[in-house]
Amino acid sequence: MDYEQVLQEIQLEVSPLLNDGKVADYIPELAKIDKSNFGMHLLTLDEQNFAVGQSQVKFSIQSISKVFMLAMAVGECQYSVFDRVNVEPSGDPFNSLVQLEYESGIPRNPFINSGALVIADILLSEFSNPKKEFLQYIHRLTGVSSIDYNETVATSEKALGYKNAAMVNLMKSFGNIHNEVEDILDLYFHFCSIEMTCEELARAFRVFANHGRGVVDSYSYLSESQFKRIAAIMLTCGFYDEAGEFAFSVGLPGKSGVGGGIAAILPNKYSLVVWSPGLNNKGNSLAGMKALELFTTKTHTSIF
Ligand code: GLN
């Protein structure tokens, strides 16, 4: 399979879509990003790299960091994490509050904001310096020690993060939040503000494609069972109320973020990342979804 050629075809085919999406302007710093950006990076388990477009430009990974948060929490606390957050698709937008009230403050899954806020609370309780240790975790996953938080993006989101604040407060009223609201929000906004390139994200997700094991030293970040469960949550909950559509048209476990990135894996084969900042009305990258659909169609790969 000529992956280089496939990626070039895809770049050409999605280029008319780049203007259709809308950048995430509820975070003022993200509203400044140019919609014409498009990058893609494929990393196979036998260490071949293929890329097109702006695959080396750093962007805000936003909710993609929820996968790393969950992996770190499960690595530390195993499945007790799931006493406080469920594993069901929500069928609601990523920032919705409605289910939280009638489900007694237990979020549907760790990949919507409420669920990730509970995970941030767990990391805050478990680690002495979670901000530093989370970055170190990502440095180990990628081998890139320059990856960092973008303080301007974190501050920009914090200034207007009323809904996330409402969620933490509501969950605290049900007893499902143990630390101070402000501390959790600060940690969560920092996690979302991390900037990475398509290539760096593909490197991090290679560990998931490799059943939780790293490259060089075969270090196990996750057990086989932990990996399988996290991948299952990516497939069923990685795209909020568009998780069904992503499984339907792309057929890979993955995770999106409002920075316009999507990371996906085909276990045992590859990790694949696309970045295109224009979002559809569900908050997922519009051209990115199409690019991944074209990729699995052209390469005859998907988990099905
Ligand atoms: N930081 C964003 C928020 O909390 C992340 C949302 C996303 O990427 N879907 O709203």
PDB file of C-alpha atoms and ligand atoms in Angstrom:
ATOM      1  CA  MET A   1       0.000   0.000   0.000  1.00  0.00           C
ATOM      2  CA  ASP A   2       1.419   3.389  -1.014  1.00  0.00           C
ATOM      3  CA  TYR A   3       0.458   5.341   2.099  1.00  0.00           C
ATOM      4  CA  GLU A   4       2.246   8.477   0.948  1.00  0.00           C
ATOM      5  CA  GLN A   5       0.087   8.559  -2.174  1.00  0.00           C
ATOM      6  CA  VAL A   6      -3.096   7.847  -0.176  1.00  0.00           C
ATOM      7  CA  LEU A   7      -2.422  10.761   2.179  1.00  0.00           C
ATOM      8  CA  GLN A   8      -1.776  13.105  -0.730  1.00  0.00           C
ATOM      9  CA  GLU A   9      -5.039  12.092  -2.417  1.00  0.00           C
ATOM     10  CA  ILE A  10      -6.918  12.687   0.825  1.00  0.00           C
ATOM     11  CA  GLN A  11      -5.383  16.128   1.309  1.00  0.00           C
ATOM     12  CA  LEU A  12      -6.569  17.090  -2.162  1.00  0.00           C
ATOM     13  CA  GLU A  13     -10.058  15.622  -1.685  1.00  0.00           C
ATOM     14  CA  VAL A  14     -10.764  17.337   1.625  1.00  0.00           C
ATOM     15  CA  SER A  15      -9.331  20.738   0.681  1.00  0.00           C
ATOM     16  CA  PRO A  16     -12.763  22.102  -0.425  1.00  0.00           C
ATOM     17  CA  LEU A  17     -14.090  21.287   3.081  1.00  0.00           C
ATOM     18  CA  LEU A  18     -11.535  23.305   5.033  1.00  0.00           C
ATOM     19  CA  ASN A  19     -13.647  26.423   4.851  1.00  0.00           C
ATOM     20  CA  ASP A  20     -16.926  24.782   5.904  1.00  0.00           C
ATOM     21  CA  GLY A  21     -16.069  24.218   9.560  1.00  0.00           C
ATOM     22  CA  LYS A  22     -16.047  26.741  12.373  1.00  0.00           C
ATOM     23  CA  VAL A  23     -13.141  27.172  14.813  1.00  0.00           C
ATOM     24  CA  ALA A  24     -13.893  26.791  18.535  1.00  0.00           C
ATOM     25  CA  ASP A  25     -14.458  30.455  19.363  1.00  0.00           C
ATOM     26  CA  TYR A  26     -15.799  29.823  22.887  1.00  0.00           C
ATOM     27  CA  ILE A  27     -12.120  29.616  23.838  1.00  0.00           C
ATOM     28  CA  PRO A  28     -10.957  33.049  22.579  1.00  0.00           C
ATOM     29  CA  GLU A  29      -7.352  31.931  21.954  1.00  0.00           C
ATOM     30  CA  LEU A  30      -8.526  29.099  19.673  1.00  0.00           C
ATOM     31  CA  ALA A  31     -10.633  31.523  17.622  1.00  0.00           C
ATOM     32  CA  LYS A  32      -7.375  32.947  16.256  1.00  0.00           C
ATOM     33  CA  ILE A  33      -6.301  29.704  14.524  1.00  0.00           C
ATOM     34  CA  ASP A  34      -6.273  29.687  10.723  1.00  0.00           C
ATOM     35  CA  LYS A  35      -8.854  27.248   9.312  1.00  0.00           C
ATOM     36  CA  SER A  36      -6.770  26.518   6.234  1.00  0.00           C
ATOM     37  CA  ASN A  37      -4.388  24.354   8.290  1.00  0.00           C
ATOM     38  CA  PHE A  38      -4.500  20.654   7.492  1.00  0.00           C
ATOM     39  CA  GLY A  39      -2.051  17.994   8.597  1.00  0.00           C
ATOM     40  CA  MET A  40      -2.015  14.227   8.830  1.00  0.00           C
ATOM     41  CA  HIS A  41       0.486  11.736  10.222  1.00  0.00           C
ATOM     42  CA  LEU A  42       0.442   7.955  10.003  1.00  0.00           C
ATOM     43  CA  LEU A  43       2.772   5.861  12.156  1.00  0.00           C
ATOM     44  CA  THR A  44       2.778   2.118  11.614  1.00  0.00           C
ATOM     45  CA  LEU A  45       3.763  -0.346  14.317  1.00  0.00           C
ATOM     46  CA  ASP A  46       6.795  -1.301  12.229  1.00  0.00           C
ATOM     47  CA  GLU A  47       7.942   2.319  12.617  1.00  0.00           C
ATOM     48  CA  GLN A  48       7.151   3.743   9.202  1.00  0.00           C
ATOM     49  CA  ASN A  49       6.097   7.406   9.133  1.00  0.00           C
ATOM     50  CA  PHE A  50       3.974   9.074   6.460  1.00  0.00           C
ATOM     51  CA  ALA A  51       2.766  12.664   6.575  1.00  0.00           C
ATOM     52  CA  VAL A  52       1.103  15.457   4.603  1.00  0.00           C
ATOM     53  CA  GLY A  53       0.439  19.139   5.212  1.00  0.00           C
ATOM     54  CA  GLN A  54       1.049  20.842   8.548  1.00  0.00           C
ATOM     55  CA  SER A  55       1.822  17.643  10.426  1.00  0.00           C
ATOM     56  CA  GLN A  56       4.711  19.365  12.250  1.00  0.00           C
ATOM     57  CA  VAL A  57       2.749  22.356  13.528  1.00  0.00           C
ATOM     58  CA  LYS A  58       1.789  22.282  17.194  1.00  0.00           C
ATOM     59  CA  PHE A  59      -1.910  22.682  18.003  1.00  0.00           C
ATOM     60  CA  SER A  60      -4.089  22.614  21.097  1.00  0.00           C
ATOM     61  CA  ILE A  61      -4.925  18.959  21.768  1.00  0.00           C
ATOM     62  CA  GLN A  62      -7.889  19.876  24.035  1.00  0.00           C
ATOM     63  CA  SER A  63     -10.065  16.796  24.699  1.00  0.00           C
ATOM     64  CA  ILE A  64      -7.576  14.379  23.180  1.00  0.00           C
ATOM     65  CA  SER A  65      -5.762  14.771  26.501  1.00  0.00           C
ATOM     66  CA  LYS A  66      -8.734  12.973  28.137  1.00  0.00           C
ATOM     67  CA  VAL A  67      -7.288   9.689  26.837  1.00  0.00           C
ATOM     68  CA  PHE A  68      -3.949  10.376  28.538  1.00  0.00           C
ATOM     69  CA  MET A  69      -5.735  11.473  31.720  1.00  0.00           C
ATOM     70  CA  LEU A  70      -7.738   8.246  31.835  1.00  0.00           C
ATOM     71  CA  ALA A  71      -4.677   6.113  31.056  1.00  0.00           C
ATOM     72  CA  MET A  72      -2.730   7.754  33.880  1.00  0.00           C
ATOM     73  CA  ALA A  73      -5.645   7.369  36.333  1.00  0.00           C
ATOM     74  CA  VAL A  74      -6.276   3.718  35.414  1.00  0.00           C
ATOM     75  CA  GLY A  75      -2.527   3.001  35.586  1.00  0.00           C
ATOM     76  CA  GLU A  76      -2.527   4.401  39.129  1.00  0.00           C
ATOM     77  CA  CYS A  77      -5.913   3.324  40.552  1.00  0.00           C
ATOM     78  CA  GLN A  78      -6.932   0.489  38.220  1.00  0.00           C
ATOM     79  CA  TYR A  79     -10.668   0.024  37.815  1.00  0.00           C
ATOM     80  CA  SER A  80     -11.735   1.826  40.985  1.00  0.00           C
ATOM     81  CA  VAL A  81     -11.825   4.867  38.654  1.00  0.00           C
ATOM     82  CA  PHE A  82     -15.041   3.419  37.242  1.00  0.00           C
ATOM     83  CA  ASP A  83     -16.806   3.635  40.603  1.00  0.00           C
ATOM     84  CA  ARG A  84     -16.969   7.384  39.938  1.00  0.00           C
ATOM     85  CA  VAL A  85     -17.430   7.553  36.170  1.00  0.00           C
ATOM     86  CA  ASN A  86     -19.406   5.247  33.886  1.00  0.00           C
ATOM     87  CA  VAL A  87     -18.525   3.806  30.479  1.00  0.00           C
ATOM     88  CA  GLU A  88     -21.695   4.484  28.502  1.00  0.00           C
ATOM     89  CA  PRO A  89     -22.006   6.806  25.495  1.00  0.00           C
ATOM     90  CA  SER A  90     -23.817   9.970  26.486  1.00  0.00           C
ATOM     91  CA  GLY A  91     -25.526  10.854  23.211  1.00  0.00           C
ATOM     92  CA  ASP A  92     -25.215  14.447  24.402  1.00  0.00           C
ATOM     93  CA  PRO A  93     -22.763  17.269  23.611  1.00  0.00           C
ATOM     94  CA  PHE A  94     -19.355  17.138  25.332  1.00  0.00           C
ATOM     95  CA  ASN A  95     -20.218  19.975  27.711  1.00  0.00           C
ATOM     96  CA  SER A  96     -23.763  18.941  28.593  1.00  0.00           C
ATOM     97  CA  LEU A  97     -25.006  19.093  32.176  1.00  0.00           C
ATOM     98  CA  VAL A  98     -28.427  17.464  31.865  1.00  0.00           C
ATOM     99  CA  GLN A  99     -27.635  13.815  32.641  1.00  0.00           C
ATOM    100  CA  LEU A 100     -25.549  14.738  35.660  1.00  0.00           C
ATOM    101  CA  GLU A 101     -28.519  15.763  37.735  1.00  0.00           C
ATOM    102  CA  TYR A 102     -30.730  12.737  37.195  1.00  0.00           C
ATOM    103  CA  GLU A 103     -27.768  10.358  37.349  1.00  0.00           C
ATOM    104  CA  SER A 104     -26.657  11.664  40.757  1.00  0.00           C
ATOM    105  CA  GLY A 105     -23.417  13.324  39.704  1.00  0.00           C
ATOM    106  CA  ILE A 106     -21.883  10.226  38.058  1.00  0.00           C
ATOM    107  CA  PRO A 107     -20.763  11.197  34.522  1.00  0.00           C
ATOM    108  CA  ARG A 108     -21.644   8.865  31.655  1.00  0.00           C
ATOM    109  CA  ASN A 109     -18.019   8.398  30.588  1.00  0.00           C
ATOM    110  CA  PRO A 110     -14.484   9.800  31.028  1.00  0.00           C
ATOM    111  CA  PHE A 111     -14.377  11.423  27.569  1.00  0.00           C
ATOM    112  CA  ILE A 112     -17.069  14.050  28.103  1.00  0.00           C
ATOM    113  CA  ASN A 113     -16.120  17.112  30.139  1.00  0.00           C
ATOM    114  CA  SER A 114     -17.878  16.038  33.347  1.00  0.00           C
ATOM    115  CA  GLY A 115     -16.114  12.648  33.255  1.00  0.00           C
ATOM    116  CA  ALA A 116     -12.718  14.196  32.579  1.00  0.00           C
ATOM    117  CA  LEU A 117     -13.256  16.630  35.448  1.00  0.00           C
ATOM    118  CA  VAL A 118     -13.775  13.657  37.795  1.00  0.00           C
ATOM    119  CA  ILE A 119     -10.575  12.103  36.414  1.00  0.00           C
ATOM    120  CA  ALA A 120      -8.758  15.408  37.049  1.00  0.00           C
ATOM    121  CA  ASP A 121     -10.066  15.240  40.635  1.00  0.00           C
ATOM    122  CA  ILE A 122      -8.697  11.674  40.970  1.00  0.00           C
ATOM    123  CA  LEU A 123      -5.277  12.724  39.590  1.00  0.00           C
ATOM    124  CA  LEU A 124      -5.232  15.650  42.000  1.00  0.00           C
ATOM    125  CA  SER A 125      -5.766  13.258  44.917  1.00  0.00           C
ATOM    126  CA  GLU A 126      -3.312  10.601  43.725  1.00  0.00           C
ATOM    127  CA  PHE A 127      -0.282  12.638  42.631  1.00  0.00           C
ATOM    128  CA  SER A 128       1.725  15.167  44.616  1.00  0.00           C
ATOM    129  CA  ASN A 129       2.301  17.411  41.574  1.00  0.00           C
ATOM    130  CA  PRO A 130      -0.191  16.223  38.923  1.00  0.00           C
ATOM    131  CA  LYS A 131       0.528  19.101  36.529  1.00  0.00           C
ATOM    132  CA  LYS A 132       4.202  18.184  36.371  1.00  0.00           C
ATOM    133  CA  GLU A 133       3.661  14.428  36.459  1.00  0.00           C
ATOM    134  CA  PHE A 134       1.089  14.540  33.644  1.00  0.00           C
ATOM    135  CA  LEU A 135       3.574  16.333  31.385  1.00  0.00           C
ATOM    136  CA  GLN A 136       6.234  13.785  32.306  1.00  0.00           C
ATOM    137  CA  TYR A 137       3.805  10.988  31.396  1.00  0.00           C
ATOM    138  CA  ILE A 138       3.294  12.539  27.953  1.00  0.00           C
ATOM    139  CA  HIS A 139       7.033  13.069  27.545  1.00  0.00           C
ATOM    140  CA  ARG A 140       7.551   9.365  28.209  1.00  0.00           C
ATOM    141  CA  LEU A 141       4.767   8.313  25.822  1.00  0.00           C
ATOM    142  CA  THR A 142       6.176  10.434  22.982  1.00  0.00           C
ATOM    143  CA  GLY A 143       9.882  10.663  23.747  1.00  0.00           C
ATOM    144  CA  VAL A 144       9.530  14.435  23.217  1.00  0.00           C
ATOM    145  CA  SER A 145      10.430  16.409  26.325  1.00  0.00           C
ATOM    146  CA  SER A 146       9.618  19.842  24.859  1.00  0.00           C
ATOM    147  CA  ILE A 147       5.839  19.221  24.922  1.00  0.00           C
ATOM    148  CA  ASP A 148       4.261  21.783  27.237  1.00  0.00           C
ATOM    149  CA  TYR A 149       1.121  23.551  28.418  1.00  0.00           C
ATOM    150  CA  ASN A 150       0.074  26.745  26.670  1.00  0.00           C
ATOM    151  CA  GLU A 151      -0.590  29.087  29.599  1.00  0.00           C
ATOM    152  CA  THR A 152      -2.354  31.643  27.378  1.00  0.00           C
ATOM    153  CA  VAL A 153      -4.867  29.034  26.156  1.00  0.00           C
ATOM    154  CA  ALA A 154      -5.426  27.699  29.688  1.00  0.00           C
ATOM    155  CA  THR A 155      -6.022  31.224  31.028  1.00  0.00           C
ATOM    156  CA  SER A 156      -8.251  32.099  28.081  1.00  0.00           C
ATOM    157  CA  GLU A 157     -10.472  29.079  28.723  1.00  0.00           C
ATOM    158  CA  LYS A 158     -10.508  29.568  32.481  1.00  0.00           C
ATOM    159  CA  ALA A 159     -11.783  33.128  32.082  1.00  0.00           C
ATOM    160  CA  LEU A 160     -14.964  31.894  30.369  1.00  0.00           C
ATOM    161  CA  GLY A 161     -15.227  28.323  31.657  1.00  0.00           C
ATOM    162  CA  TYR A 162     -18.570  28.783  33.382  1.00  0.00           C
ATOM    163  CA  LYS A 163     -20.103  25.509  32.195  1.00  0.00           C
ATOM    164  CA  ASN A 164     -17.173  23.413  33.337  1.00  0.00           C
ATOM    165  CA  ALA A 165     -17.336  25.228  36.683  1.00  0.00           C
ATOM    166  CA  ALA A 166     -21.061  24.451  36.893  1.00  0.00           C
ATOM    167  CA  MET A 167     -20.371  20.756  36.258  1.00  0.00           C
ATOM    168  CA  VAL A 168     -17.751  20.477  38.982  1.00  0.00           C
ATOM    169  CA  ASN A 169     -20.021  22.265  41.451  1.00  0.00           C
ATOM    170  CA  LEU A 170     -22.986  20.043  40.594  1.00  0.00           C
ATOM    171  CA  MET A 171     -20.895  16.884  40.977  1.00  0.00           C
ATOM    172  CA  LYS A 172     -19.444  18.173  44.244  1.00  0.00           C
ATOM    173  CA  SER A 173     -22.998  18.619  45.571  1.00  0.00           C
ATOM    174  CA  PHE A 174     -23.476  14.858  44.954  1.00  0.00           C
ATOM    175  CA  GLY A 175     -20.182  13.990  46.696  1.00  0.00           C
ATOM    176  CA  ASN A 176     -18.387  12.912  43.508  1.00  0.00           C
ATOM    177  CA  ILE A 177     -15.714  15.637  43.714  1.00  0.00           C
ATOM    178  CA  HIS A 178     -13.182  15.532  46.563  1.00  0.00           C
ATOM    179  CA  ASN A 179     -10.847  18.476  45.934  1.00  0.00           C
ATOM    180  CA  GLU A 180     -11.409  22.223  45.624  1.00  0.00           C
ATOM    181  CA  VAL A 181     -13.390  23.284  42.534  1.00  0.00           C
ATOM    182  CA  GLU A 182     -10.813  25.911  41.509  1.00  0.00           C
ATOM    183  CA  ASP A 183      -7.923  23.446  41.718  1.00  0.00           C
ATOM    184  CA  ILE A 184      -9.697  20.892  39.526  1.00  0.00           C
ATOM    185  CA  LEU A 185     -10.626  23.484  36.892  1.00  0.00           C
ATOM    186  CA  ASP A 186      -7.074  24.827  36.795  1.00  0.00           C
ATOM    187  CA  LEU A 187      -5.665  21.322  36.299  1.00  0.00           C
ATOM    188  CA  TYR A 188      -8.267  20.375  33.669  1.00  0.00           C
ATOM    189  CA  PHE A 189      -7.772  23.555  31.624  1.00  0.00           C
ATOM    190  CA  HIS A 190      -4.021  22.993  31.682  1.00  0.00           C
ATOM    191  CA  PHE A 191      -4.411  19.387  30.516  1.00  0.00           C
ATOM    192  CA  CYS A 192      -6.559  20.634  27.597  1.00  0.00           C
ATOM    193  CA  SER A 193      -4.056  23.370  26.695  1.00  0.00           C
ATOM    194  CA  ILE A 194      -1.192  20.988  25.855  1.00  0.00           C
ATOM    195  CA  GLU A 195       0.174  21.565  22.374  1.00  0.00           C
ATOM    196  CA  MET A 196       1.439  18.768  20.167  1.00  0.00           C
ATOM    197  CA  THR A 197       2.016  18.119  16.481  1.00  0.00           C
ATOM    198  CA  CYS A 198       0.270  15.374  14.493  1.00  0.00           C
ATOM    199  CA  GLU A 199       3.509  13.425  14.580  1.00  0.00           C
ATOM    200  CA  GLU A 200       3.883  13.718  18.361  1.00  0.00           C
ATOM    201  CA  LEU A 201       0.282  12.629  18.909  1.00  0.00           C
ATOM    202  CA  ALA A 202       0.737   9.691  16.542  1.00  0.00           C
ATOM    203  CA  ARG A 203       3.795   8.711  18.608  1.00  0.00           C
ATOM    204  CA  ALA A 204       1.753   8.855  21.833  1.00  0.00           C
ATOM    205  CA  PHE A 205      -1.149   6.884  20.370  1.00  0.00           C
ATOM    206  CA  ARG A 206       1.244   4.271  18.984  1.00  0.00           C
ATOM    207  CA  VAL A 207       1.415   2.986  22.556  1.00  0.00           C
ATOM    208  CA  PHE A 208      -2.339   2.389  22.425  1.00  0.00           C
ATOM    209  CA  ALA A 209      -2.096   0.765  18.983  1.00  0.00           C
ATOM    210  CA  ASN A 210       0.563  -1.459  20.545  1.00  0.00           C
ATOM    211  CA  HIS A 211      -1.754  -2.703  23.339  1.00  0.00           C
ATOM    212  CA  GLY A 212      -0.288  -0.363  25.927  1.00  0.00           C
ATOM    213  CA  ARG A 213       3.374  -1.121  25.225  1.00  0.00           C
ATOM    214  CA  GLY A 214       6.092   1.378  24.286  1.00  0.00           C
ATOM    215  CA  VAL A 215       8.477   1.049  21.372  1.00  0.00           C
ATOM    216  CA  VAL A 216      12.054   0.872  22.440  1.00  0.00           C
ATOM    217  CA  ASP A 217      11.940  -0.901  25.751  1.00  0.00           C
ATOM    218  CA  SER A 218       8.520  -2.548  25.317  1.00  0.00           C
ATOM    219  CA  TYR A 219       7.612  -0.779  28.565  1.00  0.00           C
ATOM    220  CA  SER A 220       3.984  -1.471  29.489  1.00  0.00           C
ATOM    221  CA  TYR A 221       2.138   1.749  30.205  1.00  0.00           C
ATOM    222  CA  LEU A 222      -1.094  -0.217  30.490  1.00  0.00           C
ATOM    223  CA  SER A 223      -1.926  -3.863  30.960  1.00  0.00           C
ATOM    224  CA  GLU A 224      -3.557  -5.703  28.053  1.00  0.00           C
ATOM    225  CA  SER A 225      -6.910  -5.524  29.819  1.00  0.00           C
ATOM    226  CA  GLN A 226      -6.563  -1.799  30.630  1.00  0.00           C
ATOM    227  CA  PHE A 227      -5.655  -1.041  27.023  1.00  0.00           C
ATOM    228  CA  LYS A 228      -8.639  -2.988  25.659  1.00  0.00           C
ATOM    229  CA  ARG A 229     -11.018  -1.172  27.951  1.00  0.00           C
ATOM    230  CA  ILE A 230      -9.673   2.289  27.112  1.00  0.00           C
ATOM    231  CA  ALA A 231      -9.861   1.489  23.378  1.00  0.00           C
ATOM    232  CA  ALA A 232     -13.467   0.348  23.851  1.00  0.00           C
ATOM    233  CA  ILE A 233     -14.315   3.688  25.486  1.00  0.00           C
ATOM    234  CA  MET A 234     -12.608   5.510  22.590  1.00  0.00           C
ATOM    235  CA  LEU A 235     -14.817   3.657  20.131  1.00  0.00           C
ATOM    236  CA  THR A 236     -18.076   4.145  22.012  1.00  0.00           C
ATOM    237  CA  CYS A 237     -17.502   7.594  23.563  1.00  0.00           C
ATOM    238  CA  GLY A 238     -14.593   9.294  21.768  1.00  0.00           C
ATOM    239  CA  PHE A 239     -16.736  11.631  19.698  1.00  0.00           C
ATOM    240  CA  TYR A 240     -19.545  12.642  22.095  1.00  0.00           C
ATOM    241  CA  ASP A 241     -22.884  12.589  20.299  1.00  0.00           C
ATOM    242  CA  GLU A 242     -21.133  11.674  17.078  1.00  0.00           C
ATOM    243  CA  ALA A 243     -19.487   8.465  18.352  1.00  0.00           C
ATOM    244  CA  GLY A 244     -21.937   6.352  16.363  1.00  0.00           C
ATOM    245  CA  GLU A 245     -21.236   8.330  13.197  1.00  0.00           C
ATOM    246  CA  PHE A 246     -17.454   7.958  13.655  1.00  0.00           C
ATOM    247  CA  ALA A 247     -17.719   4.179  14.142  1.00  0.00           C
ATOM    248  CA  PHE A 248     -20.127   4.067  11.181  1.00  0.00           C
ATOM    249  CA  SER A 249     -18.046   6.045   8.710  1.00  0.00           C
ATOM    250  CA  VAL A 250     -14.441   5.586   9.963  1.00  0.00           C
ATOM    251  CA  GLY A 251     -14.475   2.386  12.025  1.00  0.00           C
ATOM    252  CA  LEU A 252     -11.570   3.043  14.396  1.00  0.00           C
ATOM    253  CA  PRO A 253     -11.291   3.804  18.124  1.00  0.00           C
ATOM    254  CA  GLY A 254     -10.279   7.448  18.446  1.00  0.00           C
ATOM    255  CA  LYS A 255     -10.593  10.752  20.231  1.00  0.00           C
ATOM    256  CA  SER A 256     -11.255  14.274  19.041  1.00  0.00           C
ATOM    257  CA  GLY A 257     -10.620  17.701  20.540  1.00  0.00           C
ATOM    258  CA  VAL A 258     -12.035  21.162  19.845  1.00  0.00           C
ATOM    259  CA  GLY A 259      -8.570  22.255  18.686  1.00  0.00           C
ATOM    260  CA  GLY A 260      -9.463  20.300  15.515  1.00  0.00           C
ATOM    261  CA  GLY A 261      -7.303  17.254  16.170  1.00  0.00           C
ATOM    262  CA  ILE A 262      -8.410  13.629  15.938  1.00  0.00           C
ATOM    263  CA  ALA A 263      -6.225  10.689  16.974  1.00  0.00           C
ATOM    264  CA  ALA A 264      -7.234   7.172  15.960  1.00  0.00           C
ATOM    265  CA  ILE A 265      -5.727   3.704  16.199  1.00  0.00           C
ATOM    266  CA  LEU A 266      -5.962   0.391  14.419  1.00  0.00           C
ATOM    267  CA  PRO A 267      -4.720  -2.006  17.116  1.00  0.00           C
ATOM    268  CA  ASN A 268      -1.635  -3.991  16.051  1.00  0.00           C
ATOM    269  CA  LYS A 269      -1.259  -1.871  12.908  1.00  0.00           C
ATOM    270  CA  TYR A 270      -1.050   1.917  13.204  1.00  0.00           C
ATOM    271  CA  SER A 271      -1.839   5.214  14.864  1.00  0.00           C
ATOM    272  CA  LEU A 272      -3.197   8.006  12.700  1.00  0.00           C
ATOM    273  CA  VAL A 273      -3.669  11.691  13.519  1.00  0.00           C
ATOM    274  CA  VAL A 274      -5.336  14.457  11.571  1.00  0.00           C
ATOM    275  CA  TRP A 275      -5.567  18.167  12.337  1.00  0.00           C
ATOM    276  CA  SER A 276      -7.976  20.599  10.715  1.00  0.00           C
ATOM    277  CA  PRO A 277      -9.290  23.359  13.028  1.00  0.00           C
ATOM    278  CA  GLY A 278     -12.703  23.892  11.401  1.00  0.00           C
ATOM    279  CA  LEU A 279     -15.294  21.996  13.485  1.00  0.00           C
ATOM    280  CA  ASN A 280     -18.729  20.608  12.639  1.00  0.00           C
ATOM    281  CA  ASN A 281     -21.744  21.355  14.825  1.00  0.00           C
ATOM    282  CA  LYS A 282     -20.857  18.468  17.194  1.00  0.00           C
ATOM    283  CA  GLY A 283     -17.436  19.978  17.963  1.00  0.00           C
ATOM    284  CA  ASN A 284     -15.455  17.463  15.892  1.00  0.00           C
ATOM    285  CA  SER A 285     -13.086  18.411  13.056  1.00  0.00           C
ATOM    286  CA  LEU A 286     -15.186  18.531   9.905  1.00  0.00           C
ATOM    287  CA  ALA A 287     -12.478  17.846   7.314  1.00  0.00           C
ATOM    288  CA  GLY A 288     -10.662  15.605   9.809  1.00  0.00           C
ATOM    289  CA  MET A 289     -13.611  13.207  10.063  1.00  0.00           C
ATOM    290  CA  LYS A 290     -13.825  13.052   6.275  1.00  0.00           C
ATOM    291  CA  ALA A 291     -10.069  12.511   5.924  1.00  0.00           C
ATOM    292  CA  LEU A 292     -10.181   9.540   8.294  1.00  0.00           C
ATOM    293  CA  GLU A 293     -13.203   8.081   6.526  1.00  0.00           C
ATOM    294  CA  LEU A 294     -11.342   8.337   3.219  1.00  0.00           C
ATOM    295  CA  PHE A 295      -8.245   6.749   4.771  1.00  0.00           C
ATOM    296  CA  THR A 296      -9.979   3.638   6.111  1.00  0.00           C
ATOM    297  CA  THR A 297     -11.917   3.290   2.842  1.00  0.00           C
ATOM    298  CA  LYS A 298      -8.902   3.655   0.559  1.00  0.00           C
ATOM    299  CA  THR A 299      -6.647   1.401   2.653  1.00  0.00           C
ATOM    300  CA  HIS A 300      -9.377  -1.188   3.401  1.00  0.00           C
ATOM    301  CA  THR A 301      -8.578  -0.919   7.076  1.00  0.00           C
ATOM    302  CA  SER A 302     -10.876  -0.520  10.061  1.00  0.00           C
ATOM    303  CA  ILE A 303     -11.501  -2.680  13.087  1.00  0.00           C
ATOM    304  CA  PHE A 304     -14.416  -4.318  11.298  1.00  0.00           C
TER     305      PHE A 304
HETATM  306  N1  GLN B   1     -11.242  22.419  26.995  1.00  0.00           N
HETATM  307  C1  GLN B   1     -12.433  22.116  26.253  1.00  0.00           C
HETATM  308  C2  GLN B   1     -13.647  22.276  27.151  1.00  0.00           C
HETATM  309  O1  GLN B   1     -13.605  21.942  28.278  1.00  0.00           O
HETATM  310  C3  GLN B   1     -12.327  20.720  25.697  1.00  0.00           C
HETATM  311  C4  GLN B   1     -13.532  20.345  24.898  1.00  0.00           C
HETATM  312  C5  GLN B   1     -13.243  19.442  23.733  1.00  0.00           C
HETATM  313  O2  GLN B   1     -12.134  19.391  23.210  1.00  0.00           O
HETATM  314  N2  GLN B   1     -14.281  18.809  23.258  1.00  0.00           N
HETATM  315  O3  GLN B   1     -14.684  22.740  26.726  1.00  0.00           O
END
